[in-house]
DNA sequence: GTGGTCTAGACCACA
DNA sequence: GTGGTCTAGACCACC
């Protein structure tokens, strides 16, 4: 399904959160689709189930998935209206990153072409 | 000078690194300008000097400042050519953030206007 | 495992970095092999754990090892392509040393035979 | 005469020692030639005279120069026989550097061509 | 148990 | 006075 970098400084559960977010964002995992069960994924990735659970809990609290007892975890349909808080975080992060990119010498043209690139990749939703 | 959240999950020294980076990137701290001394800043923020030093050391190894033993720490002049590695990290982070922003409902117009805003703020170099 | 000179002008953690680098370079410590834990080594060498950690952190940022929070520190597999910067440092140091060696009376024959010697010792990978 | 990097982590007096060694090794400063006086050099480099003195003391103890009270400091003629101690240091450093260079992917061919290059540069003694 | 962070406090090297 | 090193000892996050 995807790869984790055990050598990274980033904790495994955080990597998991990010990867799963990516899959949801890029619509590989569709709305209300079931995620693999904790045990299943743990076995696949040869990782401690506790670590998987921690990732799922994090995703749930960030509003990306929802869990039904005894049934599993599912992709949360997007409700743009509810995500104002998340959006503000993203906006703030964008500001920081833009400043850094410019400082390191990137032009706004380059940044915008990167944006287009991502946009195109995301169209197949 | 700025605020730190001692309760945050993010280590204090990392918060410091980020804040100081911001000040350098936004040209509040100019090239070769002296940063506050380790002890001075420690006292100001009521934080242990070792913690400050850890932050300064990190900034040094990332190429943002340089430290001289009997003299102090100073802002390192930018050498855009040398930062290809850093740039790749930034590009990767931009990709992720763009995807997330779009997923949360931001339009490319909004993102671009945010970019312009940052750009204008950075002009006073 | 090895000896440190606590009286030396060279900081203990730098001595540690050098010694461990040697062990990695000469393949005594193989790829992905676990290094002794911070506490363990600290006890063995009767040195403060913080000092060991400082050394490990330095090795990590130089790309020689990687550390996993609940697991330990491990030898980083070599990626020759990524170390161009390190290589340039080594080349510069070689130039200086060659000049000094010749000045002190060594012939290029002697130097080359030293090189062969090291080469042979490194073959047992 | 030469440049010092005030931004370097290396103490200024050590940089001075190295640079002066280079000048002696490459025969730019000939045997028994007078070095610039402490004051003179201090003024030229806009550096504290104490720092210069420390460098000169270091060079003297390493056998590269000798000082005559009231007259100044002079380049020490080479006596290969006396430098066995220095030579052993150099040999040891060469071993380490060779190992590192090979580890980072340099071939013995490259190393040898570097040696030739230095050799040629040193011929004009 | 492992690495990582932080504090308090001491001492050294450099300029 | 400045950065740099080191210790002793505490507590946290991760697995």
Coordinates of C-alpha atoms (C1' of nucleotides) in Angstrom, one line a residue:
Chain A
X1 CA 0.0 0.0 0.0
X2 CA 2.8 2.4 0.9
X3 CA 6.2 2.6 2.4
X4 CA 7.4 4.0 5.7
X5 CA 10.9 5.1 6.4
X6 CA 12.0 3.5 9.6
X7 CA 15.2 5.6 9.5
X8 CA 13.4 8.9 9.5
X9 CA 13.6 11.1 12.6
X10 CA 9.8 11.4 12.3
X11 CA 7.9 9.0 14.5
X12 CA 6.3 6.2 12.6
X13 CA 2.8 7.0 13.7
X14 CA 3.2 10.6 12.3
X15 CA 4.4 9.2 9.0
X16 CA 1.4 7.0 8.9
X17 CA -0.9 10.0 9.5
X18 CA 0.7 11.9 6.7
X19 CA 0.6 9.0 4.2
X20 CA -3.1 8.3 5.0
X21 CA -3.9 12.0 4.7
X22 CA -2.3 12.0 1.3
X23 CA -4.3 9.0 0.1
X24 CA -7.5 10.7 1.3
X25 CA -6.6 14.1 -0.1
X26 CA -5.7 12.6 -3.5
X27 CA -8.9 10.7 -3.5
X28 CA -7.3 7.3 -3.7
X29 CA -9.3 6.6 -0.6
X30 CA -12.9 7.8 -1.4
X31 CA -15.5 9.1 0.9
X32 CA -16.9 6.6 3.4
X33 CA -14.4 4.0 2.1
X34 CA -13.2 1.6 4.7
X35 CA -9.6 1.8 5.8
X36 CA -7.7 -1.4 6.4
X37 CA -8.2 -2.8 9.9
X38 CA -5.6 -2.0 12.6
X39 CA -4.5 -5.6 12.8
X40 CA -4.4 -6.0 9.0
X41 CA -2.3 -2.9 8.4
X42 CA 0.0 -3.8 11.4
X43 CA 0.7 -7.1 9.8
X44 CA 1.2 -5.7 6.4
X45 CA 3.7 -3.1 7.6
X46 CA 5.2 -5.3 10.3
X47 CA 4.6 -2.6 12.8
X48 CA 3.1 -2.6 16.3
X49 CA -0.7 -2.4 16.2
X50 CA -0.5 0.3 19.0
X51 CA 1.3 2.5 16.5
X52 CA -1.4 2.1 13.9
X53 CA -4.1 2.8 16.5
X54 CA -2.4 6.0 17.5
X55 CA -2.3 7.1 13.9
X56 CA -6.0 6.4 13.4
X57 CA -6.9 8.2 16.6
X58 CA -4.9 11.2 15.3
X59 CA -6.6 11.2 12.0
X60 CA -10.0 10.9 13.7
X61 CA -9.4 13.9 15.9
X62 CA -8.2 15.9 12.8
X63 CA -11.5 15.0 11.1
X64 CA -10.1 13.0 8.3
X65 CA -11.7 9.7 9.3
X66 CA -14.4 8.4 11.6
X67 CA -14.6 5.1 13.5
X68 CA -17.5 2.8 14.1
X69 CA -17.1 0.3 17.0
X70 CA -16.8 -3.2 15.7
X71 CA -17.0 -2.1 12.1
X72 CA -13.7 -0.2 11.4
X73 CA -12.5 3.2 10.3
X74 CA -13.8 5.1 7.3
X75 CA -12.9 8.2 5.3
X76 CA -14.8 11.3 6.5
X77 CA -16.7 13.1 3.8
X78 CA -15.4 16.7 3.4
X79 CA -17.4 19.5 4.9
X80 CA -15.6 22.6 3.9
X81 CA -17.6 24.7 6.2
X82 CA -16.4 22.9 9.3
X83 CA -12.7 23.1 8.5
X84 CA -12.1 26.8 9.1
X85 CA -9.7 26.0 11.9
X86 CA -7.7 23.6 9.8
X87 CA -7.7 26.1 7.0
X88 CA -6.2 28.8 9.2
X89 CA -3.4 26.4 10.2
X90 CA -2.7 25.7 6.5
X91 CA -2.8 29.4 5.6
X92 CA -0.3 30.1 8.4
X93 CA 2.0 27.3 7.2
X94 CA 1.8 28.5 3.6
X95 CA 2.9 32.0 4.7
X96 CA 5.9 30.6 6.5
X97 CA 6.8 28.3 3.6
X98 CA 6.4 31.1 1.0
X99 CA 8.7 33.3 3.0
X100 CA 11.3 30.6 3.3
X101 CA 11.1 29.6 -0.4
X102 CA 11.6 33.2 -1.5
X103 CA 14.5 33.6 1.0
X104 CA 16.2 30.6 -0.5
X105 CA 15.9 32.1 -4.0
X106 CA 12.7 30.6 -5.5
X107 CA 10.7 33.0 -7.7
X108 CA 7.0 33.3 -7.5
X109 CA 6.8 31.9 -11.0
X110 CA 8.4 28.7 -9.8
X111 CA 6.1 28.5 -6.8
X112 CA 3.0 29.0 -9.0
X113 CA 4.1 26.4 -11.5
X114 CA 4.5 24.0 -8.6
X115 CA 0.9 24.8 -7.6
X116 CA -0.4 24.2 -11.1
X117 CA 1.4 20.8 -11.1
X118 CA -0.3 19.7 -7.9
X119 CA -3.6 21.0 -9.1
X120 CA -3.4 19.0 -12.3
X121 CA -2.5 15.8 -10.3
X122 CA -5.5 16.4 -8.1
X123 CA -8.1 16.7 -10.9
X124 CA -8.9 13.1 -11.1
X125 CA -11.2 13.2 -8.1
Chain B
X1 CA 11.2 39.7 21.4
X2 CA 8.8 36.8 20.9
X3 CA 6.8 34.2 22.7
X4 CA 7.4 30.5 23.4
X5 CA 4.9 27.9 24.4
X6 CA 6.6 25.8 27.0
X7 CA 3.6 23.5 27.2
X8 CA 3.7 22.7 23.5
X9 CA 4.5 19.2 22.2
X10 CA 7.2 20.9 20.1
X11 CA 10.5 21.2 22.0
X12 CA 11.4 24.7 23.1
X13 CA 14.6 24.7 21.2
X14 CA 12.8 23.9 17.9
X15 CA 10.3 26.6 18.5
X16 CA 13.3 28.9 19.0
X17 CA 14.9 27.7 15.8
X18 CA 11.7 28.4 13.9
X19 CA 11.1 31.9 15.3
X20 CA 14.7 33.0 14.7
X21 CA 14.5 31.6 11.2
X22 CA 11.4 33.7 10.6
X23 CA 13.2 36.8 11.8
X24 CA 16.1 36.1 9.5
X25 CA 14.0 35.2 6.5
X26 CA 11.8 38.3 6.9
X27 CA 15.0 40.4 7.2
X28 CA 14.1 41.7 10.6
X29 CA 17.6 40.4 11.5
X30 CA 19.9 41.6 8.8
X31 CA 23.1 39.9 7.4
X32 CA 25.9 39.8 9.9
X33 CA 23.7 41.4 12.6
X34 CA 24.5 40.1 16.1
X35 CA 21.9 37.9 17.7
X36 CA 21.2 38.3 21.5
X37 CA 23.9 36.4 23.5
X38 CA 23.0 33.0 24.8
X39 CA 22.9 34.1 28.4
X40 CA 21.0 37.3 27.6
X41 CA 18.2 35.5 25.7
X42 CA 18.1 32.8 28.3
X43 CA 17.4 35.4 31.0
X44 CA 14.9 37.3 28.8
X45 CA 12.9 34.1 28.1
X46 CA 13.6 32.6 31.5
X47 CA 14.9 29.5 29.8
X48 CA 18.0 27.5 30.5
X49 CA 21.1 28.8 28.5
X50 CA 21.8 25.3 27.3
X51 CA 18.4 25.2 25.5
X52 CA 19.2 28.5 23.7
X53 CA 22.6 27.1 22.7
X54 CA 21.0 24.0 21.3
X55 CA 18.8 26.2 19.1
X56 CA 21.8 28.3 18.0
X57 CA 23.8 25.3 17.2
X58 CA 21.0 23.9 15.1
X59 CA 20.6 27.2 13.3
X60 CA 24.4 27.2 12.7
X61 CA 24.4 23.7 11.2
X62 CA 21.5 24.7 9.0
X63 CA 23.5 27.6 7.7
X64 CA 21.4 30.4 9.1
X65 CA 23.8 31.8 11.6
X66 CA 27.5 31.6 12.6
X67 CA 28.9 31.7 16.0
X68 CA 32.3 33.1 17.2
X69 CA 33.6 32.0 20.5
X70 CA 34.5 35.2 22.3
X71 CA 32.2 37.4 20.2
X72 CA 28.7 36.2 19.8
X73 CA 26.3 34.7 17.1
X74 CA 25.6 36.4 13.8
X75 CA 23.2 36.1 10.9
X76 CA 24.9 34.2 8.0
X77 CA 24.7 36.0 4.6
X78 CA 22.6 34.0 2.2
X79 CA 24.3 31.9 -0.4
X80 CA 21.4 30.7 -2.6
X81 CA 23.6 28.4 -4.6
X82 CA 24.5 26.3 -1.6
X83 CA 21.0 25.5 -0.4
X84 CA 19.8 23.2 -3.1
X85 CA 19.2 20.5 -0.5
X86 CA 17.1 22.9 1.6
X87 CA 15.2 24.0 -1.5
X88 CA 14.2 20.4 -2.3
X89 CA 12.8 20.0 1.2
X90 CA 10.8 23.2 0.8
X91 CA 9.5 22.2 -2.6
X92 CA 8.3 18.8 -1.2
X93 CA 6.6 20.6 1.7
X94 CA 5.0 23.0 -0.7
X95 CA 3.5 20.1 -2.7
X96 CA 2.0 18.6 0.4
X97 CA 0.6 21.8 1.6
X98 CA -0.9 22.7 -1.8
X99 CA -2.6 19.4 -1.9
X100 CA -4.0 19.8 1.6
X101 CA -5.1 23.4 0.9
X102 CA -7.0 22.4 -2.2
X103 CA -8.6 19.5 -0.5
X104 CA -9.8 21.8 2.3
X105 CA -11.4 24.0 -0.3
X106 CA -8.9 26.8 -1.1
X107 CA -8.8 28.0 -4.6
X108 CA -5.6 28.5 -6.5
X109 CA -6.6 32.2 -6.6
X110 CA -6.6 32.4 -2.8
X111 CA -3.3 30.6 -2.6
X112 CA -1.7 32.9 -5.1
X113 CA -3.0 36.0 -3.4
X114 CA -1.4 34.7 -0.2
X115 CA 1.8 34.4 -2.0
X116 CA 1.6 38.0 -3.3
X117 CA 1.0 39.2 0.2
X118 CA 4.1 37.4 1.6
X119 CA 6.1 38.7 -1.4
X120 CA 5.1 42.3 -0.7
X121 CA 6.0 41.9 3.0
X122 CA 9.4 40.7 2.1
X123 CA 10.3 43.5 -0.2
X124 CA 11.6 45.8 2.5
X125 CA 15.1 44.2 2.4
Chain C
X1 CA 35.4 -0.9 23.0
X2 CA 37.9 2.0 22.7
X3 CA 39.7 4.7 24.7
X4 CA 39.0 8.4 25.2
X5 CA 41.4 11.0 26.5
X6 CA 39.4 13.1 29.0
X7 CA 42.4 15.4 29.4
X8 CA 42.7 16.2 25.7
X9 CA 42.0 19.6 24.3
X10 CA 39.6 17.9 21.9
X11 CA 36.1 17.7 23.4
X12 CA 35.1 14.2 24.5
X13 CA 32.1 14.2 22.2
X14 CA 34.3 15.0 19.2
X15 CA 36.7 12.2 20.1
X16 CA 33.7 9.9 20.3
X17 CA 32.4 11.1 16.9
X18 CA 35.8 10.4 15.3
X19 CA 36.2 7.0 16.9
X20 CA 32.7 5.9 15.9
X21 CA 33.2 7.2 12.4
X22 CA 36.4 5.1 12.2
X23 CA 34.5 2.0 13.2
X24 CA 31.8 2.7 10.6
X25 CA 34.3 3.5 7.9
X26 CA 36.4 0.5 8.5
X27 CA 33.2 -1.6 8.4
X28 CA 33.7 -2.9 12.0
X29 CA 30.2 -1.6 12.5
X30 CA 28.1 -2.8 9.5
X31 CA 25.2 -1.2 7.8
X32 CA 22.1 -1.0 10.0
X33 CA 24.0 -2.5 12.9
X34 CA 22.9 -1.3 16.3
X35 CA 25.3 0.9 18.2
X36 CA 25.5 0.6 21.9
X37 CA 22.7 2.5 23.6
X38 CA 23.4 6.0 25.0
X39 CA 23.1 4.9 28.6
X40 CA 25.1 1.7 28.0
X41 CA 28.0 3.4 26.4
X42 CA 27.9 6.1 29.0
X43 CA 28.3 3.6 31.8
X44 CA 31.0 1.7 29.9
X45 CA 33.1 4.8 29.4
X46 CA 32.0 6.4 32.7
X47 CA 30.9 9.5 30.8
X48 CA 27.7 11.5 31.1
X49 CA 24.9 10.2 28.8
X50 CA 24.3 13.7 27.5
X51 CA 27.8 13.7 26.1
X52 CA 27.3 10.5 24.3
X53 CA 24.0 11.8 22.9
X54 CA 25.7 14.9 21.7
X55 CA 28.1 12.7 19.8
X56 CA 25.3 10.5 18.4
X57 CA 23.4 13.6 17.3
X58 CA 26.4 14.9 15.5
X59 CA 27.0 11.6 13.7
X60 CA 23.3 11.7 12.7
X61 CA 23.5 15.1 11.2
X62 CA 26.6 14.1 9.3
X63 CA 24.7 11.2 7.9
X64 CA 26.7 8.3 9.5
X65 CA 24.0 7.0 11.8
X66 CA 20.3 7.3 12.3
X67 CA 18.4 7.2 15.6
X68 CA 15.0 5.8 16.4
X69 CA 13.3 6.9 19.6
X70 CA 12.2 3.7 21.3
X71 CA 14.7 1.5 19.5
X72 CA 18.3 2.7 19.4
X73 CA 20.9 4.1 17.0
X74 CA 22.0 2.4 13.9
X75 CA 24.7 2.7 11.2
X76 CA 23.3 4.5 8.1
X77 CA 23.9 2.7 4.8
X78 CA 26.2 4.7 2.5
X79 CA 24.8 6.8 -0.3
X80 CA 27.9 7.9 -2.1
X81 CA 25.9 10.2 -4.4
X82 CA 24.7 12.4 -1.5
X83 CA 28.1 13.1 0.0
X84 CA 29.6 15.5 -2.5
X85 CA 30.0 18.1 0.2
X86 CA 31.8 15.8 2.5
X87 CA 34.0 14.6 -0.4
X88 CA 35.1 18.2 -1.1
X89 CA 36.1 18.6 2.5
X90 CA 38.1 15.4 2.4
X91 CA 39.8 16.4 -0.9
X92 CA 40.9 19.7 0.6
X93 CA 42.2 18.0 3.7
X94 CA 44.1 15.6 1.5
X95 CA 45.8 18.4 -0.4
X96 CA 47.0 20.0 2.9
X97 CA 48.2 16.8 4.3
X98 CA 50.0 15.8 1.1
X99 CA 51.8 19.2 1.1
X100 CA 52.8 18.7 4.7
X101 CA 53.9 15.1 4.3
X102 CA 56.1 16.1 1.3
X103 CA 57.6 19.0 3.3
X104 CA 58.5 16.7 6.1
X105 CA 60.3 14.5 3.7
X106 CA 57.9 11.7 2.8
X107 CA 58.2 10.5 -0.8
X108 CA 55.2 9.9 -3.0
X109 CA 56.2 6.3 -3.0
X110 CA 55.8 6.1 0.8
X111 CA 52.5 7.9 0.6
X112 CA 51.2 5.5 -2.0
X113 CA 52.3 2.5 -0.1
X114 CA 50.3 3.8 2.9
X115 CA 47.3 4.2 0.6
X116 CA 47.6 0.6 -0.6
X117 CA 47.9 -0.6 3.0
X118 CA 44.7 1.2 4.0
X119 CA 43.0 -0.1 0.9
X120 CA 43.8 -3.7 1.7
X121 CA 42.6 -3.3 5.3
X122 CA 39.3 -2.0 4.0
X123 CA 38.7 -4.9 1.6
X124 CA 37.0 -7.2 4.2
X125 CA 33.6 -5.6 3.7
Chain D
X1 CA 49.1 38.5 2.6
X2 CA 46.2 36.1 3.1
X3 CA 42.7 35.9 4.3
X4 CA 41.1 34.7 7.5
X5 CA 37.5 33.5 7.7
X6 CA 36.0 35.2 10.7
X7 CA 32.9 33.1 10.3
X8 CA 34.6 29.8 10.6
X9 CA 34.1 27.6 13.6
X10 CA 37.9 27.3 13.8
X11 CA 39.6 29.7 16.2
X12 CA 41.4 32.5 14.4
X13 CA 44.8 31.7 15.9
X14 CA 44.5 28.1 14.5
X15 CA 43.6 29.5 11.1
X16 CA 46.7 31.6 11.3
X17 CA 48.9 28.7 12.3
X18 CA 47.6 26.7 9.3
X19 CA 48.0 29.6 6.8
X20 CA 51.5 30.3 8.0
X21 CA 52.4 26.6 7.8
X22 CA 51.1 26.6 4.2
X23 CA 53.4 29.5 3.3
X24 CA 56.4 27.8 4.9
X25 CA 55.6 24.4 3.3
X26 CA 55.1 25.9 -0.1
X27 CA 58.3 27.8 0.2
X28 CA 56.7 31.2 -0.1
X29 CA 58.4 31.9 3.2
X30 CA 62.0 30.7 2.7
X31 CA 64.4 29.3 5.4
X32 CA 65.4 31.9 8.0
X33 CA 63.2 34.5 6.4
X34 CA 61.7 37.0 8.9
X35 CA 58.0 36.8 9.5
X36 CA 56.0 40.0 9.9
X37 CA 56.1 41.3 13.5
X38 CA 53.2 40.6 15.8
X39 CA 52.1 44.2 15.8
X40 CA 52.4 44.7 12.1
X41 CA 50.4 41.5 11.2
X42 CA 47.8 42.4 13.9
X43 CA 47.3 45.8 12.2
X44 CA 47.2 44.3 8.7
X45 CA 44.6 41.7 9.7
X46 CA 42.8 44.0 12.1
X47 CA 43.1 41.3 14.8
X48 CA 44.1 41.4 18.4
X49 CA 47.9 41.1 18.8
X50 CA 47.4 38.5 21.5
X51 CA 45.9 36.2 18.9
X52 CA 48.9 36.6 16.6
X53 CA 51.2 35.8 19.5
X54 CA 49.4 32.7 20.3
X55 CA 49.7 31.5 16.7
X56 CA 53.5 32.3 16.7
X57 CA 54.0 30.4 20.0
X58 CA 52.1 27.4 18.5
X59 CA 54.3 27.5 15.3
X60 CA 57.4 27.7 17.4
X61 CA 56.5 24.7 19.6
X62 CA 55.7 22.7 16.4
X63 CA 59.1 23.5 15.1
X64 CA 58.2 25.6 12.1
X65 CA 59.6 28.9 13.3
X66 CA 62.0 30.2 15.9
X67 CA 62.0 33.5 17.7
X68 CA 64.9 35.8 18.7
X69 CA 64.1 38.2 21.5
X70 CA 64.0 41.7 20.2
X71 CA 64.6 40.6 16.6
X72 CA 61.5 38.8 15.5
X73 CA 60.4 35.4 14.3
X74 CA 62.0 33.4 11.5
X75 CA 61.3 30.3 9.4
X76 CA 63.0 27.3 10.9
X77 CA 65.2 25.4 8.4
X78 CA 63.9 21.8 7.9
X79 CA 65.7 19.0 9.6
X80 CA 64.0 15.9 8.4
X81 CA 65.7 13.8 11.0
X82 CA 64.1 15.7 13.9
X83 CA 60.6 15.5 12.7
X84 CA 59.9 11.8 13.2
X85 CA 57.3 12.7 15.7
X86 CA 55.5 15.1 13.4
X87 CA 55.8 12.5 10.6
X88 CA 54.1 9.9 12.7
X89 CA 51.2 12.2 13.3
X90 CA 50.9 12.9 9.6
X91 CA 51.1 9.2 8.7
X92 CA 48.3 8.5 11.2
X93 CA 46.1 11.3 9.7
X94 CA 46.8 10.1 6.2
X95 CA 45.5 6.6 7.2
X96 CA 42.3 8.1 8.6
X97 CA 41.7 10.3 5.6
X98 CA 42.4 7.5 3.1
X99 CA 39.9 5.3 4.9
X100 CA 37.3 8.1 4.8
X101 CA 38.0 9.0 1.2
X102 CA 37.6 5.4 0.1
X103 CA 34.4 5.0 2.2
X104 CA 32.9 8.1 0.6
X105 CA 33.6 6.5 -2.8
X106 CA 36.9 8.0 -4.0
X107 CA 39.1 5.6 -6.0
X108 CA 42.8 5.2 -5.3
X109 CA 43.3 6.6 -8.8
X110 CA 41.7 9.8 -7.9
X111 CA 43.6 10.1 -4.7
X112 CA 46.9 9.5 -6.5
X113 CA 46.1 12.1 -9.1
X114 CA 45.5 14.5 -6.3
X115 CA 48.9 13.6 -4.8
X116 CA 50.6 14.3 -8.2
X117 CA 48.8 17.6 -8.4
X118 CA 50.1 18.7 -5.1
X119 CA 53.6 17.4 -5.9
X120 CA 53.7 19.5 -9.1
X121 CA 52.7 22.6 -7.2
X122 CA 55.4 22.1 -4.7
X123 CA 58.3 21.7 -7.2
X124 CA 59.1 25.3 -7.3
X125 CA 61.1 25.2 -4.1
Chain E
dG1 C1' 14.3 0.3 27.7
dT2 C1' 15.3 3.6 24.1
dG3 C1' 16.4 8.3 22.4
dG4 C1' 15.1 13.2 23.3
dT5 C1' 14.5 17.4 26.1
dC6 C1' 15.4 20.4 29.8
dT7 C1' 17.4 22.4 34.1
dA8 C1' 20.9 24.0 37.3
dG9 C1' 25.2 24.8 37.8
dA10 C1' 30.4 24.5 37.0
dC11 C1' 34.4 25.3 34.3
dC12 C1' 37.2 26.3 30.0
dA13 C1' 38.8 28.7 25.6
dC14 C1' 38.7 32.7 23.0
dA15 C1' 39.2 37.6 22.0
Chain F
dG1 C1' 31.8 38.7 28.4
dT2 C1' 31.1 35.3 24.8
dG3 C1' 30.3 30.7 23.0
dG4 C1' 31.4 25.7 24.2
dT5 C1' 31.7 21.6 27.0
dC6 C1' 30.4 18.6 30.7
dT7 C1' 27.9 16.7 34.7
dA8 C1' 24.0 15.1 37.5
dG9 C1' 19.6 14.3 37.6
dA10 C1' 14.6 14.6 36.1
dC11 C1' 10.9 13.8 33.0
dC12 C1' 8.7 12.7 28.4
dA13 C1' 7.6 10.2 23.9
dC14 C1' 8.0 6.1 21.5
dC15 C1' 7.7 1.2 20.7

